[in-house]
Each structure stands twice: as C-alpha cells, then as structure tokens.
Amino acid sequence: MIRIAIDAMGGDFGPEPVIEGVVQALEERKFIPILVGDKEEILSFLPPYYVDKVEIVEASDVIDMSDAATDALKRKDSSIYKAVELVREGQADAVMSAGHSGATMTAATLRIGRLPGISKPGLATLMPSIGKHKTLVLDVGSVTDCKPQNLYEFGAMGEAYAEKILGISSPTVGLLSNGSEDSKGNELTKATFPLLKNLKGFIGNVEGKDIFNGKVNVIVCDGFTGNILLKTSEGVVATVFDLMKQYIRKSLPAKIGAFMMKKKVFVNMKKQIDKDEYGGAPLLGLKGCAIISHGASSPKAIKNAIFQAIRYVESDVNTTIEKRLSEGN
Amino acid sequence: MIRIAIDAMGGDFGPEPVIEGVVQALEERKFIPILVGDKEEILSFLPPYYVDKVEIVEASDVIDMSDAATDALKRKDSSIYKAVELVREGQADAVMSAGHSGATMTAATLRIGRLPGISKPGLATLMPSIGKHKTLVLDVGSVTDCKPQNLYEFGAMGEAYAEKILGISSPTVGLLSNGSEDSKGNELTKATFPLLKNLKGFIGNVEGKDIFNGKVNVIVCDGFTGNILLKTSEGVVATVFDLMKQYIRKSLPAKIGAFMMKKKVFVNMKKQIDKDEYGGAPLLGLKGCAIISHGASSPKAIKNAIFQAIRYVESDVNTTIEKRLSEGN
C-alpha cells in the first residue's frame, strides 16, 4: 500500500487541519499515512478510531515560517527533515507538507535528490481555466533566477505531468511571455524559445490571460514571475468577491438577488476556482514525490494534496520525465 | 489652451471610436484636439458642429498592429510619427494614440526625447484597488529587460505622478517581489532594493496581491513582469465573470437574482474595475507627455485618456520628476 509521510506540525494553524485532512482522506482512500511530529499532540487531535490506521514518527522540532529555508538541512529533529528522510530511506513513497515551503523544497531537493537530467526541480500548480482541463503552471517559486535550460526542463516535466497525472493525451505547452508573437519576450524567454521547440506539445509564446482561457495545458515561466502571477491571480479573485460583497450589503434587492444566485452560481464558482480543490503543488524533478501545500491549507486542501501524492506515485510520472529528458537532449 | 495631438487612425476599430471619444471630451472640457490622419475619413466621422472645434493634420500612412515598432521612425507620413512630431515641434502639449503601442513608445522616446536623468521611459497604468486610491504600476511594457537603475527611475517617476496627478500627499512605493520580506527577490530586484531606499515613500517589497488591497500607491516592476501581471489580472476578471454568466444561464432563480443585483452591484463593479475608466497609460520620463491607449479603446476610454493628458500637462509633473531625480542621485 502507498505510504505517505506527512509533516503533521507544518502549516499556519498547527496539526489540527492537517490531521483532520488525513482523516478525511482515509475515509475515501486506502493508504498508510506516516504522521511526523509531536506524538502527544498528534494523538490529541486524532480520533481513536484512526489511531491504528496511521503510523507516527516522533519529531521534536518544527521549522517556523520565519526561519530560513536552509534550516531544514541543519535541524535534523524537525518534522520537515524527518518526513523527507522517510522518502530518502524508502520508508515512504511521498512526502507532503503545509509547513515552510522553502524549507520543504530545500530538504526534498538535497536529501531526496534530483532525477537524472534535471538541473533544478520546479514547483507546479494547477490554475482554474474555462477550458476542459485546468492549466498547469511551473515554476511558481522554486527557482527565482532561471536559466533557459531550467525553463526547458520545466516544460518537459510539465508535459509529462499533464499526460500522466491530468490524463491529457497530447498536452500543449506554452512559454509565458509579454505577447504571443514569436519575437516577444525578455532575454531569458528568447533564449528558451528554441530549446522548447524540442517538446512535442510546444505551441510558442502565451500571455497571462491564456492561463484561464483554456488555450494551453502547461505554461512555463521562471519562479519569480510564476510566484507573482499566482499571488496576483489570488488577489484579483479575492478583490472581485470583496467588492461584490460590499455592493450587495448596501442594497436589499441585491441581497435577495445574491441569495437566489448562491446555490447555483456562487457555490459552483467557489468549487471551480477554490484552491482547496487542487490540494498542493508537486515539486517536479525529484527522485521521489514531494507535495508542497499552502500554509493556510484547510482539511479539504490537505485531503486533496494526499490524493495528489497517491496519483503521483501510482502514475509513475518520474519514469516518463526521465525518459523525456534523455530523449530531448 | 491645451493642445493635444491625437492619432486619429490608430486603434483596432479605426477612426470612429477615437473621434467619438474626442467629441465626448469636448462636451466636458475645453481643449484643442489636433486630429492626425486621413482628413476625408476624419471629417466623415466628425459631426458638423465640431468641425471648427478641432484642427486636422493630414497623414497618409497608418502603422498597423502587425508592423514593427521601429517602423514609426521610418514612416514619416504615418499618423503616429506626425502626431509625435507635433509635440517635438511645440505645436502640441501632449500626444495620445490607441494605435501600435510599441511604435508610439519608440517614436515618443526618440523624437520627443527623455527628461534629464531618465535612462528609459516607463509605461505606467492604474489598477483597481479596494483602497482609497487606485494603484499605479510601472513599467507595464516599455522596458522588457531592466537594470536596477531603470527600476529606481520608475519608482521616482511613479512617486511624482502619484503626488502630482493622483493627488496623494505622501505616496508609498513598493518593489514587486516574490514575498514581502526584505530578503526576497530575484537578482534584479535585490540589486534595486538599496537604490529605492532613496525614495521618501519606499516601503520595501510587495506581492502581487498588494496591487489590489490598497497597501501601496505605486508598484515598481520590470516591463516583462508588469505586462504579464496586467494581462493575467484582465484574464482573471474576464474569467470570473464568464464563469458567473455560464452558471447564471443554467438556472432561472439565478437569472432573476442576477437581474436584481444588476443595477446596484454589477454596474457599480464594472465602473470600478473597468479599464475604460482609466483612459490610457502615460509614458513617464519624456520631455513632454504621451498617453498610450489600448487598441480596443472605447470612446469613453479615449475621452478619459484625453482628460489624463490634460491633467498631465496642467500638473507639470515633469518638473517634479526632474527635480526628484536630480536630488536622488
């Protein structure tokens, strides 16, 4: 059975939502969660029925959001370090953490190691789209200053992930740029463009709006730009709904109207754009599987991140990534 | 009276919306529009009452959206070139074009020239915010590959613009980064950070979400990132409303609800986030004033771009920019 190491202490709200998410996941799927953290605290949140359905690995230290990412390598009693080590030692198939994402990425990259042909792993996230599939964007925060080779590898890994995990038979890959014409781009993307032509699914430059309109399945960018576009998108969505609420509050007919729209419109929309539905972001390019979840993850987000880890392991996407990169170069 | 050179031929829909926008502007404010383009075509769209309220400068050539930006310098009979020349020659106080934006920026930069202390002009745009003021973001497309000095100048110019034109007494300036901590950033922003400390209003790094939440008045970024975040934001807004319409169409109660929300919610929201309200984007750093409008500008957007040009000229923001940069360095 698939074994998933879970950093039980990470996340903005401590172990409670993480453990509740694990319980919700266990209600739907069979797998072995290995909860890493303070055993007493973990047991205090774990319903008795589930005590013999999990394994617990004691870790006395927690890396805080204000600590440096490199602390993950020095503080060997931390829940992140110990959870990552379980994958390294073959005792777990995947690791999932909603804790310090930089620390998790650093520990996973250096302790689990990279696949052959990968210079740096890339963090991939699914974004909502009105197309048939969600859009996979990478890198969204692993490599701040990229070289063309990094972006090429992100493209190859994204293509493999879209095929194997999202089930898209011939996924398309676009290079995020400041215009869709081939001539557009900055120095980095212009140097990347010819490399990406080696990918079967490469369709050229794409723009910010193409994340959402279903034009392309995989979008490649550097981690600085990716992080900014992710936070910008979240900001826009939050602002649109904040504004709407402000105006609704001021008018009785609007209040009634909003009530009538709630079930069929707002609930469905929330479901479609809610990031909790996506779970976490896989760090692609590792000799293993690491899923990085948002610090503010709800139990539902944790559950979905676990399901993502299970799909990752079952699909054997890493073999596909390795194969693609050995062919492409 | 303020004289504004207007590229009457630019824009995705030809002269009609441009001239209609000029007429709408004349109904509200006194100024002299100098319409540059095909005289016969211009007169065919201009209501007779307005014929003696405008000047017309004949231009036989139009730079198309598919032409190269540098064509603007070679094709001296084009409406963009001739409109820009009117500012250079002192016959107009400002130029406004909804045509090829790269061509307009190139012509304006090289023919009108830069203010002392400015290495490259920056394109600034206002973004919606739930704060008291809209947020000024620059650069959104003038300089694709920036040096730290470019970003510093954008900050100084944005600060001056926010003070003089937006009327904010002590505007705050943030550097767009992949996290708000001082240590965050890519090579470019890390090298820019100490330079921006010379600005009175600098508050450090800001994130994508801070564009909309009212945290900061001016956000500085390179033109590649700025262009992507602009198009991403537009894409998110369009997608949210597309999705909403899709769900509304499927349910009768939702249709009625949406109707009840229309006047007090959707109309007000549209007004608040509609880019037509903002007019155009000023190209800051010129020895003059150039307003770049969206190719798909409606008459209302053209009208607001003209008002922006009038405010720009009246406020004498260029003197403030010059002063700031000579103090700062």
XYZ file of C-alpha atoms in Angstrom, chain A residues 65 127-130 141 144-145 176-181 185-190 207-209 211-213 222-225 227-229 231-237 239-248 250-261 264-266 268-269 272-273, chain B residues 65 127-130 141 144-145 176-181 185-190 207-209 211-213 222-225 227-229 231-237 239-248 250-261 264-266 268-269 272-273:
138
model
C 7.575 30.240 8.783
C -4.811 27.146 -12.094
C -8.546 27.379 -12.859
C -9.486 27.547 -16.528
C -12.698 27.740 -18.505
C 8.537 29.584 -6.686
C 13.837 32.550 -8.674
C 16.554 33.238 -11.254
C 4.777 32.735 -20.761
C 5.746 35.974 -22.461
C 4.732 39.605 -22.947
C 2.961 38.827 -26.213
C 2.052 35.767 -28.243
C 4.236 36.542 -31.281
C 9.965 38.021 -24.724
C 12.786 39.028 -22.446
C 16.380 37.795 -22.782
C 15.559 34.640 -20.797
C 12.453 33.608 -22.740
C 14.020 34.434 -26.110
C 0.161 35.515 -22.441
C -1.122 35.967 -18.899
C -4.750 35.708 -19.975
C -3.741 30.762 -18.082
C -7.524 30.914 -17.754
C -8.985 30.672 -21.247
C 10.616 31.411 -14.123
C 9.822 31.054 -10.422
C 9.825 34.796 -9.747
C 7.249 35.546 -12.446
C 5.050 33.379 -7.902
C 3.912 36.901 -8.781
C 1.240 35.754 -11.213
C -0.422 35.865 -5.965
C -1.785 38.423 -8.439
C -4.496 35.995 -9.574
C -5.457 35.151 -5.993
C -5.547 38.873 -5.248
C -7.829 39.637 -8.190
C -10.302 36.895 -7.292
C -10.888 41.618 -4.656
C -13.688 40.882 -7.128
C -15.648 38.983 -4.473
C -14.859 41.546 -1.745
C -16.165 44.325 -3.978
C -19.257 42.308 -4.816
C -19.999 41.729 -1.128
C -19.536 45.432 -0.384
C -22.103 46.398 -3.000
C -24.523 43.605 -2.085
C -25.743 48.201 0.519
C -28.923 47.135 -1.296
C -31.853 44.957 -0.225
C -32.800 43.803 -3.764
C -29.128 42.910 -4.320
C -29.100 40.925 -1.061
C -32.126 38.931 -2.197
C -30.615 38.544 -5.659
C -27.361 37.241 -4.206
C -29.317 34.755 -2.103
C -31.059 33.481 -5.244
C -27.724 33.102 -7.020
C -26.367 27.565 -8.446
C -23.757 30.233 -9.095
C -21.544 31.149 -6.160
C -20.324 26.200 -8.098
C -17.883 29.002 -8.836
C -14.254 25.703 -9.644
C -11.785 28.363 -8.555
C -0.586 46.395 -35.345
C -5.031 49.189 -11.472
C -8.260 48.853 -9.462
C -7.868 48.672 -5.702
C -10.179 48.405 -2.739
C 5.674 47.113 -21.182
C 11.429 44.307 -21.162
C 14.887 43.709 -19.703
C 7.118 43.921 -6.696
C 8.721 40.714 -5.452
C 8.027 37.074 -4.668
C 7.470 37.811 -0.986
C 7.245 40.846 1.253
C 10.365 40.164 3.350
C 13.510 38.810 -4.782
C 15.405 37.871 -7.915
C 18.852 39.229 -8.848
C 17.307 42.344 -10.403
C 15.038 43.296 -7.504
C 17.699 42.520 -4.888
C 3.447 40.999 -3.538
C 1.041 40.517 -6.421
C -1.986 40.680 -4.153
C -1.837 45.635 -6.247
C -5.497 45.370 -5.244
C -5.667 45.580 -1.456
C 10.262 45.379 -14.935
C 8.226 45.692 -18.135
C 8.099 41.940 -18.783
C 6.643 41.134 -15.363
C 2.931 43.205 -18.853
C 2.281 39.656 -17.654
C 0.592 40.739 -14.445
C -2.790 40.563 -18.788
C -3.142 37.976 -16.011
C -5.356 40.337 -13.996
C -7.508 41.128 -17.023
C -7.755 37.405 -17.711
C -8.855 36.583 -14.168
C -11.556 39.261 -14.149
C -12.880 34.512 -16.460
C -14.689 35.170 -13.175
C -17.489 36.991 -14.993
C -17.603 34.437 -17.831
C -17.981 31.643 -15.311
C -20.652 33.565 -13.463
C -22.631 34.110 -16.670
C -22.339 30.416 -17.551
C -23.833 29.374 -14.220
C -26.494 32.113 -14.251
C -28.393 27.469 -16.311
C -30.779 28.446 -13.525
C -33.962 30.532 -13.514
C -33.690 31.668 -9.857
C -30.097 32.671 -10.572
C -31.223 34.646 -13.636
C -33.737 36.555 -11.529
C -31.153 37.009 -8.790
C -28.620 38.396 -11.257
C -31.248 40.815 -12.563
C -31.856 42.057 -9.023
C -28.131 42.535 -8.474
C -26.533 48.119 -7.550
C -23.769 45.529 -7.844
C -22.660 44.659 -11.364
C -21.001 49.660 -9.916
C -18.368 46.929 -10.071
C -14.791 50.347 -10.520
C -12.743 47.764 -12.402
